[in-house]
Amino acid sequence: MSEVDMAVIKPEMMKSYIWLQTADGSIQQVEQEVAMFCPMICHEVIQKGMGSSKNYAISLPQRVNPAMLSLILDYCRFHQVPGRSNKERKSFDEKFIRMDTKRLCELTSAADSLQLKPLVDLTSRALARIIEGKSPEEIREIFHLPDDLTEEEKLEPLKNTTDDPRIRLLNRLYAKKRKELKERQKLKNIEVEEERVDDRSVDDLLSFINGDNGDSKGIKNSKSKKKNRRRKDQQKNTSANEAIKNHNKEPNGLNQVCRSAEVGQKVRAGVGATSNLHDVGDDIFDNKNELDDVDIDDEIDPALKEKIDREVEDFARRLNSDWPERMQEILSFGHERKPVHFSLNGNGSLRRYANSEQR
Amino acid sequence: MEITKVLPDDCISLIISLTSPRDACRLALLSHAFNSIADSNAVWQMFLPLDYIHIISNSSSPPSLLSLPKKDLYFSLCYHPILTHNGDMKFQLEKENGKKWYMVGARALSIQWVDTPRHWTWISLPDCRFCRVAKLKNVGRLEIKGKVKLSTLSSNTNYAAYFVFKLVRDRYGFRHTPVELEVSIEGAAAGEVRSVILDPPRNMPQQAKERADGWLEIEMGEFLNGFEDDRTVEFSLREEHDDQPKRGLIVQGIELRPKHNR
């Protein structure tokens, strides 16, 4: 049905009003050019011929209550005028979004349901500015969010592929804490907690059955992948940690352990209290060294080899003493490795004759 | 009012993507609902550069990198630089904001006399991502130039160029003779020329800074990358006034990183 047809069949369309009905049943009429600024209303008018009279009022989505509709129409009324300068529009926008957070959220929702993208962008930016830089507790308060992640989920291990011994220690402490929490849950015998534990093993089973395919869809998969990696990391951790212990004799090594002990203290002290969540979130951001590509293909040997190779390079940089002997010492604490040959370059730097790729 | 009941997930995704990667990590710990949204590909895709697929496809990295969850890919690009442009450039992301860092490797620079074995030699060092770096054996005049198209870099960003190098024990010619560093955008007015000493004696201030990878770097200059600028930025290091021989400089490349002026 073209607009011309509608004009002939329904002379009411010549009047410049569109009828809208909100979910609470109330109906109002709005100037046509204002209402048509909303893509959703535009669609209803043009494609379905609605809105021409009270009986054919356009039913607005539930998220648009009368108060929000009023705000949205104010926005449309201003912006649909073609002649305004960018400066004017920006100035209007800045004043327009001065409202409390709750209304901003409702407005975003309403604008989204009417497909009014410019307004969605405007309100979203305002909400982003409110969230930026705030601690999780502050954000929870502003948006009335439940703190429904378990201590376990918050203590997700930090991924650690550059073998920073501090992170390794942190992960061990997290693992220990998770274990303690699991014990506590078993003792308390809370049904809900146990169910959650069961869910986890189902996830594990599923990922095992599916062969842990690299399905990048959804978070559940990445979560179970993380669990698998967690287990692998723990395996690697034990072998690598022995190497660390033997290098504690070095003054550099000692410093590392001291620092990780401090970090460990911080975790132990703060883990019970949620006030440390800010730090955990930041810990994860600061230390989020990412995974081996190899993990996705589930090959353990090359990953272990690479991990040990990297550890070797790391120590090579830090320790200035007898290189060849130190290398052999480190290597003898891993397992399932091909022999790696070392020699010194003319300028004293270490050269490795292995077929691993250059970093 | 609980926000996740008022706003649909994709609105929340949009809002989170307008904050910062650090905020998104914190938001993932707020609640179950936020956890899945804040970790989602919808959000982290917005933190990656617009042309990330193009960059990775034309790099030496395995294509499996592209099948990673976007959050993992983001951090992978922050912590594990990839080699692009046939191994001549090194690319990574700045963690706080997803801005691009590029290092133009020595192979991609125009170094005068570099292919003459008497003057320069190409060596391989384990602490360097590039296959080869250039080592100076002996040269009278030193000229190192490079250029990069502005469209390669993050737009609306102020960048600085850093000359990344090392000096070996057996070196001369850099202690008392300054080199001239210049950064300029082609077609624009000539950039400021800085005169610095790469290897000052101990009692003089050291202008070069030590990097995390153990190399030294010295800032060559700054430039602003605007929006959809298709010009080229050029850098040069010269030592032309003095015909004193120089030796012992190892060049890794020139790194371009955003510079945040406080």
Coordinates of C-alpha atoms in Angstrom, one line a residue:
Chain A
M1 CA 0.0 0.0 0.0
S2 CA 1.6 3.2 -1.1
E3 CA 1.3 6.5 0.8
V4 CA -0.7 7.9 -2.1
D5 CA -3.2 5.0 -1.8
M6 CA -3.5 5.6 1.9
A7 CA -4.2 9.3 1.3
V8 CA -7.0 8.5 -1.0
I9 CA -8.6 5.7 1.0
K10 CA -8.1 7.3 4.4
P11 CA -8.4 11.1 4.2
E12 CA -7.6 11.2 7.9
M13 CA -3.9 10.6 6.9
M14 CA -3.9 14.1 5.5
K15 CA -4.1 15.3 9.1
S16 CA -0.7 15.2 10.5
Y17 CA -1.4 13.0 13.6
I18 CA -0.5 9.4 14.4
W19 CA -2.3 7.4 17.1
L20 CA -0.1 5.5 19.6
Q21 CA -1.1 3.1 22.4
T22 CA 1.1 2.2 25.2
A23 CA 1.0 -1.1 27.1
D24 CA -1.1 0.3 29.9
G25 CA -3.9 0.9 27.4
S26 CA -3.7 4.7 27.2
I27 CA -3.9 6.2 23.7
Q28 CA -2.5 9.5 22.4
Q29 CA -2.1 11.2 19.2
V30 CA 1.3 12.6 18.1
E31 CA 2.3 14.9 15.3
Q32 CA 3.2 12.7 12.3
E33 CA 6.6 14.1 11.6
V34 CA 7.6 13.6 15.2
A35 CA 6.3 10.0 15.5
M36 CA 7.8 9.0 12.2
F37 CA 11.2 9.8 13.5
C38 CA 11.1 6.4 15.2
P39 CA 11.8 3.7 12.8
M40 CA 9.5 1.2 14.4
I41 CA 6.5 3.6 14.2
C42 CA 7.5 4.5 10.7
H43 CA 7.4 0.8 9.8
E44 CA 4.0 0.3 11.3
V45 CA 2.6 3.3 9.4
I46 CA 4.0 2.6 6.0
Q47 CA 4.1 -1.2 5.9
K48 CA 1.0 -2.0 7.9
G49 CA -1.1 1.2 7.5
M50 CA -1.6 1.5 11.2
G51 CA -1.9 4.6 13.4
S52 CA -4.4 6.6 11.3
S53 CA -7.1 6.6 13.9
K54 CA -7.9 5.8 17.5
N55 CA -9.2 2.4 16.5
Y56 CA -6.1 1.7 14.6
A57 CA -3.6 3.0 17.1
I58 CA -0.2 1.5 16.9
S59 CA 0.6 -0.7 19.9
L60 CA 3.9 0.2 21.3
P61 CA 6.2 -2.3 22.8
Q62 CA 5.8 -3.0 26.5
R63 CA 9.1 -1.3 27.3
V64 CA 7.6 2.0 26.3
N65 CA 5.6 3.4 29.2
P66 CA 3.9 6.8 28.9
A67 CA 6.7 8.6 30.8
M68 CA 9.3 7.2 28.5
L69 CA 7.2 7.9 25.4
S70 CA 6.9 11.5 26.5
L71 CA 10.7 11.7 26.8
I72 CA 11.3 10.0 23.5
L73 CA 8.8 12.3 21.7
D74 CA 10.6 15.3 23.2
Y75 CA 13.8 14.0 21.7
C76 CA 12.2 13.3 18.3
R77 CA 10.4 16.6 18.3
F78 CA 13.7 18.4 18.6
H79 CA 15.9 16.3 16.2
Q80 CA 13.4 15.9 13.4
V81 CA 13.7 19.6 12.5
P82 CA 16.2 19.5 9.7
G83 CA 17.7 23.0 10.0
R84 CA 19.5 22.6 13.3
S85 CA 23.3 22.9 13.6
N86 CA 25.4 20.1 15.1
K87 CA 26.2 22.4 18.0
E88 CA 22.6 22.9 18.8
R89 CA 21.9 19.2 18.7
K90 CA 24.8 18.4 20.9
S91 CA 23.8 21.0 23.4
F92 CA 20.2 19.6 23.5
D93 CA 21.5 16.1 24.0
E94 CA 23.7 17.1 26.9
K95 CA 20.8 18.6 28.7
F96 CA 18.4 15.9 27.7
I97 CA 20.3 13.0 29.3
R98 CA 20.5 14.7 32.7
M99 CA 18.3 12.3 34.6
D100 CA 18.8 9.7 37.2
T101 CA 20.3 6.4 36.3
K102 CA 17.1 4.4 36.6
R103 CA 15.4 6.6 34.0
L104 CA 18.4 6.4 31.7
C105 CA 18.1 2.6 31.8
E106 CA 14.4 2.7 31.1
L107 CA 14.9 5.2 28.3
T108 CA 17.6 3.1 26.7
S109 CA 15.3 0.1 26.8
A110 CA 12.4 2.1 25.4
A111 CA 14.4 3.7 22.6
D112 CA 15.9 0.3 21.7
S113 CA 12.4 -1.2 21.3
L114 CA 11.5 1.7 19.0
Q115 CA 14.8 1.1 17.1
L116 CA 15.7 4.8 17.6
K117 CA 19.4 4.2 17.4
P118 CA 20.7 7.8 17.9
L119 CA 18.9 7.9 21.2
V120 CA 20.1 4.5 22.2
D121 CA 23.7 5.6 21.5
L122 CA 23.3 8.7 23.5
T123 CA 21.9 7.1 26.6
S124 CA 24.3 4.2 26.3
R125 CA 27.2 6.5 26.3
A126 CA 25.8 8.3 29.3
L127 CA 25.5 5.0 31.2
A128 CA 29.0 4.0 30.1
R129 CA 30.4 7.2 31.6
I130 CA 28.6 6.4 34.8
I131 CA 30.1 2.9 35.0
E132 CA 33.6 3.8 33.9
G133 CA 36.2 3.6 36.6
K134 CA 33.8 2.5 39.4
S135 CA 34.5 -0.4 41.6
P136 CA 32.2 -3.4 41.4
E137 CA 30.5 -2.6 44.8
E138 CA 29.6 0.9 43.6
I139 CA 28.2 -0.4 40.3
R140 CA 26.2 -3.1 42.2
E141 CA 24.7 -0.3 44.3
I142 CA 23.8 1.9 41.4
F143 CA 22.2 -0.9 39.4
H144 CA 20.9 -3.0 42.2
L145 CA 22.7 -6.1 41.1
P146 CA 22.7 -9.2 43.2
D147 CA 26.1 -10.5 44.2
D148 CA 25.3 -13.9 42.9
L149 CA 28.7 -15.2 41.7
T150 CA 30.1 -17.7 44.1
E151 CA 33.5 -17.1 45.7
E152 CA 34.6 -20.0 43.4
E153 CA 33.6 -18.3 40.2
K154 CA 35.3 -15.1 41.2
L155 CA 38.5 -16.9 41.9
E156 CA 38.9 -18.0 38.3
P157 CA 42.6 -18.7 37.8
L158 CA 44.6 -16.1 36.0
K159 CA 46.0 -17.3 32.8
N160 CA 49.7 -17.6 32.9
T161 CA 51.7 -18.3 29.8
T162 CA 54.8 -16.2 30.5
D163 CA 55.4 -18.2 33.6
D164 CA 55.5 -15.4 36.0
P165 CA 56.2 -17.2 39.3
R166 CA 54.0 -14.7 41.1
I167 CA 51.0 -15.6 39.0
R168 CA 51.8 -19.3 39.4
L169 CA 51.7 -18.8 43.2
L170 CA 48.5 -16.8 42.9
N171 CA 46.9 -19.5 40.9
R172 CA 48.0 -22.1 43.4
L173 CA 46.5 -20.1 46.2
Y174 CA 43.3 -19.6 44.2
A175 CA 43.1 -23.4 43.6
K176 CA 43.7 -24.0 47.3
K177 CA 41.0 -21.6 48.2
R178 CA 38.6 -23.1 45.7
K179 CA 39.3 -26.5 47.2
E180 CA 38.7 -25.2 50.7
L181 CA 35.4 -23.7 49.5
K182 CA 34.4 -27.0 48.0
E183 CA 35.2 -28.8 51.3
R184 CA 33.1 -26.2 53.2
Q185 CA 30.2 -26.6 50.9
K186 CA 30.3 -30.4 51.3
L187 CA 30.3 -30.0 55.0
K188 CA 27.5 -27.5 55.1
N189 CA 25.6 -29.8 52.7
I190 CA 23.7 -27.0 51.0
E191 CA 21.5 -28.3 48.2
V192 CA 22.0 -25.3 45.9
E193 CA 25.7 -25.3 46.2
E194 CA 25.9 -29.0 45.5
E195 CA 23.7 -28.6 42.4
R196 CA 26.1 -26.0 41.1
V197 CA 28.9 -28.4 41.7
D198 CA 27.0 -31.0 39.7
D199 CA 26.4 -28.6 36.9
R200 CA 30.1 -28.2 36.6
S201 CA 30.8 -31.8 36.2
V202 CA 28.2 -32.0 33.6
D203 CA 29.9 -29.3 31.7
D204 CA 33.2 -31.1 32.1
L205 CA 31.6 -34.3 30.9
L206 CA 30.0 -32.6 27.9
S207 CA 33.3 -31.0 26.9
F208 CA 35.0 -34.3 27.3
I209 CA 32.4 -36.1 25.2
N210 CA 32.6 -33.4 22.5
G211 CA 36.4 -33.8 22.5
D212 CA 36.7 -30.1 23.5
N213 CA 36.2 -28.9 20.0
G214 CA 37.1 -25.3 19.3
D215 CA 33.5 -24.1 19.3
S216 CA 33.9 -20.5 20.0
K217 CA 30.2 -19.9 20.5
G218 CA 29.0 -19.0 24.0
I219 CA 30.6 -18.7 27.3
K220 CA 29.8 -22.2 28.6
N221 CA 32.4 -23.6 26.2
S222 CA 35.1 -21.2 27.1
K223 CA 34.3 -21.9 30.8
S224 CA 34.8 -25.6 30.4
K225 CA 37.9 -24.9 28.3
K226 CA 39.2 -22.8 31.1
K227 CA 38.5 -25.6 33.5
N228 CA 40.5 -28.0 31.3
R229 CA 43.3 -25.5 31.1
R230 CA 43.1 -25.0 34.8
R231 CA 43.7 -28.7 35.3
K232 CA 46.5 -28.7 32.8
D233 CA 48.0 -25.6 34.3
Q234 CA 48.0 -27.3 37.7
Q235 CA 49.8 -30.2 36.2
K236 CA 52.3 -28.0 34.6
N237 CA 52.5 -25.9 37.8
T238 CA 53.7 -28.8 39.9
S239 CA 56.6 -29.6 37.6
A240 CA 57.5 -26.0 37.0
N241 CA 57.2 -25.1 40.7
E242 CA 59.9 -27.6 41.5
A243 CA 62.2 -25.8 39.1
I244 CA 61.3 -22.5 40.9
K245 CA 62.2 -24.0 44.3
N246 CA 65.6 -24.9 43.1
H247 CA 66.2 -21.4 41.9
N248 CA 65.2 -19.8 45.1
K249 CA 68.8 -20.0 46.0
E250 CA 69.6 -17.3 43.5
P251 CA 69.0 -13.8 45.0
N252 CA 66.8 -13.0 42.0
G253 CA 64.8 -16.1 42.7
L254 CA 64.4 -15.1 46.3
N255 CA 63.0 -11.7 45.4
Q256 CA 60.5 -13.4 43.2
V257 CA 59.3 -15.7 45.9
C258 CA 59.1 -12.8 48.4
R259 CA 57.0 -10.8 46.1
S260 CA 54.7 -13.7 45.4
A261 CA 54.4 -14.4 49.1
E262 CA 53.3 -10.8 49.5
V263 CA 50.7 -11.2 46.7
G264 CA 49.7 -14.5 48.3
Q265 CA 49.1 -12.7 51.6
K266 CA 47.0 -10.1 49.8
V267 CA 44.9 -12.8 48.3
R268 CA 44.5 -14.8 51.5
A269 CA 43.5 -11.8 53.5
G270 CA 41.1 -10.4 51.0
V271 CA 39.5 -13.5 49.5
G272 CA 36.8 -13.8 52.1
A273 CA 35.8 -10.2 52.0
T274 CA 34.2 -9.0 48.8
S275 CA 36.0 -5.6 49.3
N276 CA 38.9 -7.2 47.5
L277 CA 36.9 -7.9 44.4
H278 CA 38.1 -4.7 42.8
D279 CA 41.6 -6.0 43.1
V280 CA 40.7 -9.4 41.7
G281 CA 39.1 -7.8 38.7
D282 CA 42.1 -5.7 38.2
D283 CA 44.4 -8.6 38.9
I284 CA 42.7 -10.5 36.0
F285 CA 43.0 -7.4 33.8
D286 CA 46.6 -6.7 34.7
N287 CA 47.8 -10.3 34.5
K288 CA 45.7 -11.6 31.7
N289 CA 48.5 -13.2 29.7
E290 CA 46.8 -15.3 27.2
L291 CA 46.7 -19.0 26.4
D292 CA 48.7 -21.2 24.2
D293 CA 47.1 -21.6 20.8
V294 CA 48.1 -25.2 21.2
D295 CA 45.7 -25.6 24.1
I296 CA 42.8 -25.4 21.8
D297 CA 44.1 -28.5 19.9
D298 CA 44.5 -30.3 23.2
E299 CA 48.1 -31.3 22.6
I300 CA 49.9 -31.4 25.9
D301 CA 53.4 -32.2 24.9
P302 CA 54.3 -29.3 22.7
A303 CA 52.5 -26.9 25.1
L304 CA 54.6 -28.2 27.9
K305 CA 57.7 -28.0 25.9
E306 CA 56.9 -24.5 24.9
K307 CA 56.1 -23.6 28.5
I308 CA 59.4 -24.9 29.6
D309 CA 61.2 -23.3 26.7
R310 CA 59.8 -20.0 27.7
E311 CA 60.7 -20.5 31.3
V312 CA 64.2 -21.2 30.1
E313 CA 64.3 -18.0 28.2
D314 CA 62.9 -16.1 31.1
F315 CA 65.5 -17.3 33.5
A316 CA 68.2 -16.8 30.8
R317 CA 67.4 -13.2 30.9
R318 CA 67.3 -12.8 34.6
L319 CA 70.2 -14.9 35.8
N320 CA 73.7 -13.9 34.9
S321 CA 75.6 -16.9 36.2
D322 CA 76.7 -20.1 34.5
W323 CA 74.2 -20.4 31.7
P324 CA 74.7 -23.9 30.3
E325 CA 74.7 -25.6 33.7
R326 CA 71.7 -23.6 34.9
M327 CA 69.8 -24.6 31.7
Q328 CA 70.5 -28.3 32.2
E329 CA 69.3 -28.0 35.8
I330 CA 66.0 -26.4 34.8
L331 CA 65.4 -28.9 32.0
S332 CA 66.0 -31.9 34.3
F333 CA 62.9 -30.9 36.3
G334 CA 60.4 -31.1 33.5
H335 CA 59.3 -34.3 31.8
E336 CA 58.7 -35.6 28.4
R337 CA 61.0 -33.3 26.6
K338 CA 63.1 -33.7 23.6
P339 CA 66.7 -32.8 24.4
V340 CA 67.5 -29.2 23.7
H341 CA 71.0 -28.1 22.8
F342 CA 72.4 -24.8 23.9
S343 CA 75.4 -22.9 22.9
L344 CA 76.7 -19.4 23.3
N345 CA 76.8 -16.9 20.5
G346 CA 79.9 -14.9 19.9
N347 CA 78.4 -11.9 21.7
G348 CA 77.5 -13.9 24.7
S349 CA 73.8 -14.4 24.0
L350 CA 72.2 -17.8 24.2
R351 CA 71.3 -19.7 21.0
R352 CA 69.0 -22.6 21.0
Y353 CA 69.2 -25.4 18.4
A354 CA 65.7 -26.6 18.7
N355 CA 63.0 -26.5 16.0
S356 CA 60.7 -24.4 18.0
E357 CA 59.6 -21.2 16.4
Q358 CA 61.3 -17.9 17.0
R359 CA 59.4 -15.7 19.5
Chain B
M1 CA 15.1 -2.0 39.5
E2 CA 17.7 -4.5 38.4
I3 CA 19.4 -3.4 35.3
T4 CA 19.5 -6.8 33.7
K5 CA 15.7 -7.0 34.0
V6 CA 15.2 -3.6 32.4
L7 CA 17.7 -3.7 29.6
P8 CA 18.0 -6.4 27.0
D9 CA 21.4 -8.1 26.7
D10 CA 22.5 -6.3 23.6
C11 CA 21.9 -2.9 25.1
I12 CA 24.1 -3.9 28.1
S13 CA 26.7 -5.2 25.6
L14 CA 26.7 -1.8 23.9
I15 CA 27.1 0.0 27.1
I16 CA 29.9 -2.2 28.3
S17 CA 31.7 -1.8 24.9
L18 CA 31.6 1.9 25.4
T19 CA 33.6 1.7 28.7
S20 CA 37.1 0.2 28.6
P21 CA 38.6 -3.3 28.6
R22 CA 39.6 -2.9 32.2
D23 CA 36.0 -2.0 33.1
A24 CA 34.7 -4.9 31.2
C25 CA 36.9 -7.3 33.2
R26 CA 35.6 -5.8 36.4
L27 CA 32.1 -5.9 35.2
A28 CA 32.4 -9.6 34.5
L29 CA 32.7 -10.2 38.2
L30 CA 29.5 -8.4 39.2
S31 CA 26.9 -11.0 38.8
H32 CA 26.0 -14.0 36.7
A33 CA 24.2 -12.0 34.2
F34 CA 27.0 -9.5 33.8
N35 CA 29.5 -12.2 33.7
S36 CA 28.3 -13.7 30.5
I37 CA 27.6 -10.4 28.8
A38 CA 30.9 -8.7 29.8
D39 CA 32.9 -11.7 28.6
S40 CA 31.0 -12.0 25.3
N41 CA 32.3 -11.6 21.8
A42 CA 29.8 -8.8 21.2
V43 CA 31.6 -6.7 23.7
W44 CA 35.2 -7.6 23.0
Q45 CA 34.9 -7.4 19.3
M46 CA 34.3 -3.7 19.9
F47 CA 37.6 -3.4 21.7
L48 CA 39.6 -4.9 18.9
P49 CA 40.6 -2.7 16.0
L50 CA 38.2 -2.5 13.1
D51 CA 40.6 -4.2 10.7
Y52 CA 41.7 -6.9 13.1
I53 CA 40.7 -9.7 10.8
H54 CA 42.7 -8.2 7.9
I55 CA 45.7 -7.7 10.2
I56 CA 45.7 -11.3 11.5
S57 CA 45.0 -12.9 8.1
N58 CA 48.0 -11.1 6.7
S59 CA 50.3 -12.1 9.5
S60 CA 52.5 -15.0 10.3
S61 CA 50.2 -16.2 13.0
P62 CA 48.1 -19.4 12.7
P63 CA 44.5 -18.8 11.5
S64 CA 43.3 -20.5 14.6
L65 CA 44.0 -17.2 16.3
L66 CA 40.8 -15.9 14.7
S67 CA 38.7 -18.7 16.1
L68 CA 39.5 -17.7 19.7
P69 CA 36.9 -16.0 21.8
K70 CA 37.3 -12.3 21.2
K71 CA 38.3 -11.6 24.7
D72 CA 41.1 -14.1 24.5
L73 CA 42.1 -12.8 21.2
Y74 CA 42.3 -9.3 22.6
F75 CA 44.7 -10.2 25.3
S76 CA 46.7 -12.5 23.0
L77 CA 47.3 -9.5 20.8
C78 CA 48.3 -7.4 23.9
Y79 CA 50.8 -9.9 25.3
H80 CA 52.0 -11.8 22.2
P81 CA 52.9 -9.5 19.3
I82 CA 52.4 -10.9 15.9
L83 CA 54.5 -10.4 12.8
T84 CA 52.9 -8.8 9.8
H85 CA 54.0 -7.5 6.4
N86 CA 56.1 -10.5 5.7
G87 CA 57.7 -10.5 9.0
D88 CA 59.0 -7.0 8.7
M89 CA 56.6 -5.4 11.2
K90 CA 55.5 -6.3 14.6
F91 CA 52.0 -5.6 15.8
Q92 CA 50.3 -5.6 19.2
L93 CA 47.5 -3.9 21.0
E94 CA 47.7 -1.5 23.9
K95 CA 45.9 -3.2 26.7
E96 CA 44.1 -0.2 28.3
N97 CA 42.3 0.9 25.1
G98 CA 43.0 -1.4 22.2
K99 CA 45.1 1.1 20.3
K100 CA 47.6 -0.3 17.8
W101 CA 51.3 -0.5 18.3
Y102 CA 53.5 -1.2 15.3
M103 CA 57.2 -1.7 15.2
V104 CA 58.9 -1.3 11.8
G105 CA 61.7 -3.8 11.9
A106 CA 65.2 -3.1 10.6
R107 CA 64.5 -5.0 7.5
A108 CA 61.7 -2.6 6.5
L109 CA 63.8 0.5 7.2
S110 CA 66.1 2.2 4.7
I111 CA 69.5 2.0 6.3
Q112 CA 72.2 3.4 4.2
W113 CA 74.9 0.8 3.3
V114 CA 73.0 -1.9 5.1
D115 CA 73.5 -4.5 2.4
T116 CA 77.3 -3.9 2.3
P117 CA 78.8 -6.5 4.6
R118 CA 81.7 -4.2 5.3
H119 CA 79.4 -1.7 6.9
W120 CA 76.4 -3.6 8.3
T121 CA 75.6 -7.2 9.0
W122 CA 72.4 -9.0 9.7
I123 CA 72.3 -11.0 12.9
S124 CA 69.8 -13.1 14.8
L125 CA 69.2 -12.4 18.5
P126 CA 67.1 -14.6 20.8
D127 CA 65.5 -11.7 22.7
C128 CA 64.0 -10.2 19.6
R129 CA 60.8 -11.2 17.8
F130 CA 62.2 -10.3 14.4
C131 CA 64.3 -12.8 12.5
R132 CA 67.1 -10.4 11.9
V133 CA 68.4 -7.2 13.2
A134 CA 71.0 -4.9 11.7
K135 CA 74.4 -4.6 13.4
L136 CA 76.7 -1.8 12.5
K137 CA 80.3 -2.8 11.8
N138 CA 81.7 0.5 10.5
V139 CA 80.2 3.5 8.8
G140 CA 81.1 7.1 8.4
R141 CA 77.7 8.6 7.7
L142 CA 74.7 7.1 9.4
E143 CA 71.3 7.3 7.9
I144 CA 68.3 5.3 8.9
K145 CA 64.9 6.1 7.5
G146 CA 61.5 4.6 7.7
K147 CA 57.9 5.4 6.8
V148 CA 54.4 4.2 7.6
K149 CA 51.0 4.9 6.1
L150 CA 48.9 6.7 8.7
S151 CA 45.9 4.5 7.8
T152 CA 47.8 1.6 9.3
L153 CA 47.6 3.1 12.7
S154 CA 44.7 3.8 15.1
S155 CA 42.9 7.0 14.1
N156 CA 42.3 10.0 16.3
T157 CA 45.4 9.1 18.2
N158 CA 48.6 11.0 19.2
Y159 CA 51.6 8.7 18.4
A160 CA 55.3 8.9 19.2
A161 CA 58.0 7.1 17.3
Y162 CA 60.8 5.4 19.2
F163 CA 64.1 4.2 17.9
V164 CA 64.8 0.8 19.4
F165 CA 68.5 -0.2 19.6
K166 CA 71.3 -1.7 21.5
L167 CA 75.0 -0.8 21.9
V168 CA 77.5 -3.6 22.1
R169 CA 80.5 -3.4 24.4
D170 CA 82.8 -2.8 21.4
R171 CA 81.3 0.4 20.1
Y172 CA 82.5 3.9 19.2
G173 CA 81.3 7.0 17.6
F174 CA 78.2 7.6 19.7
R175 CA 79.6 8.9 22.9
H176 CA 80.2 12.5 22.0
T177 CA 78.6 12.9 18.6
P178 CA 74.9 13.5 18.7
V179 CA 72.5 11.9 16.1
E180 CA 69.6 13.8 14.7
L181 CA 66.1 12.4 15.0
E182 CA 63.2 13.7 13.0
V183 CA 59.5 12.7 12.5
S184 CA 57.4 14.4 9.9
I185 CA 54.3 13.8 7.9
E186 CA 54.9 14.0 4.2
G187 CA 53.6 17.2 2.7
A188 CA 53.3 18.9 6.0
A189 CA 55.8 21.3 7.5
A190 CA 59.1 19.7 8.5
G191 CA 59.0 18.1 12.0
E192 CA 61.1 19.2 14.9
V193 CA 64.7 17.8 14.7
R194 CA 66.0 16.4 18.0
S195 CA 69.7 16.1 18.6
V196 CA 70.5 13.3 21.1
I197 CA 73.6 11.4 22.2
L198 CA 72.9 7.7 22.1
D199 CA 75.7 6.7 24.3
P200 CA 76.5 9.4 26.8
P201 CA 79.3 9.1 29.3
R202 CA 78.3 8.1 32.8
N203 CA 78.1 11.6 34.2
M204 CA 75.7 12.8 31.6
P205 CA 72.0 12.1 31.6
Q206 CA 70.9 9.1 29.6
Q207 CA 68.1 10.0 27.3
A208 CA 67.5 6.6 26.0
K209 CA 65.2 4.4 28.2
E210 CA 65.5 0.7 28.9
R211 CA 62.6 -1.3 27.6
A212 CA 61.0 -4.4 29.1
D213 CA 62.6 -6.5 26.4
G214 CA 66.0 -5.4 27.4
W215 CA 66.6 -3.1 24.5
L216 CA 67.0 0.7 24.6
E217 CA 64.6 3.2 23.0
I218 CA 64.8 6.9 22.4
E219 CA 61.8 9.0 21.4
M220 CA 62.2 10.5 17.9
G221 CA 59.2 12.7 17.8
E222 CA 55.4 12.8 17.9
F223 CA 52.6 13.1 15.4
L224 CA 48.9 13.1 15.4
N225 CA 47.0 10.6 13.4
G226 CA 43.7 12.2 12.5
F227 CA 40.7 10.6 10.9
E228 CA 40.9 8.9 7.5
D229 CA 44.3 10.5 6.8
D230 CA 45.9 8.7 3.9
R231 CA 49.2 10.4 4.2
T232 CA 52.5 8.8 5.2
V233 CA 54.6 9.6 8.3
E234 CA 58.4 9.5 7.9
F235 CA 61.1 9.0 10.5
S236 CA 64.8 9.5 10.2
L237 CA 68.0 9.1 12.2
R238 CA 71.0 10.8 10.8
E239 CA 74.5 11.5 11.7
E240 CA 76.0 13.4 8.8
H241 CA 78.0 16.3 10.1
D242 CA 80.9 14.3 11.4
D243 CA 82.8 11.8 9.3
Q244 CA 83.9 10.0 12.5
P245 CA 83.6 6.3 12.1
K246 CA 80.8 4.6 14.1
R247 CA 80.5 1.0 15.2
G248 CA 78.6 -1.3 17.5
L249 CA 75.0 -0.1 17.1
I250 CA 72.3 -2.8 16.7
V251 CA 69.0 -1.7 15.3
Q252 CA 65.8 -3.6 16.0
G253 CA 63.5 -1.1 14.5
I254 CA 61.3 2.0 15.1
E255 CA 58.3 1.5 17.3
L256 CA 55.1 3.5 17.0
R257 CA 53.0 3.8 20.1
P258 CA 50.2 6.1 21.3
K259 CA 51.6 8.9 23.5
H260 CA 49.2 10.2 26.1
N261 CA 50.0 13.7 27.1
R262 CA 48.9 14.4 30.6

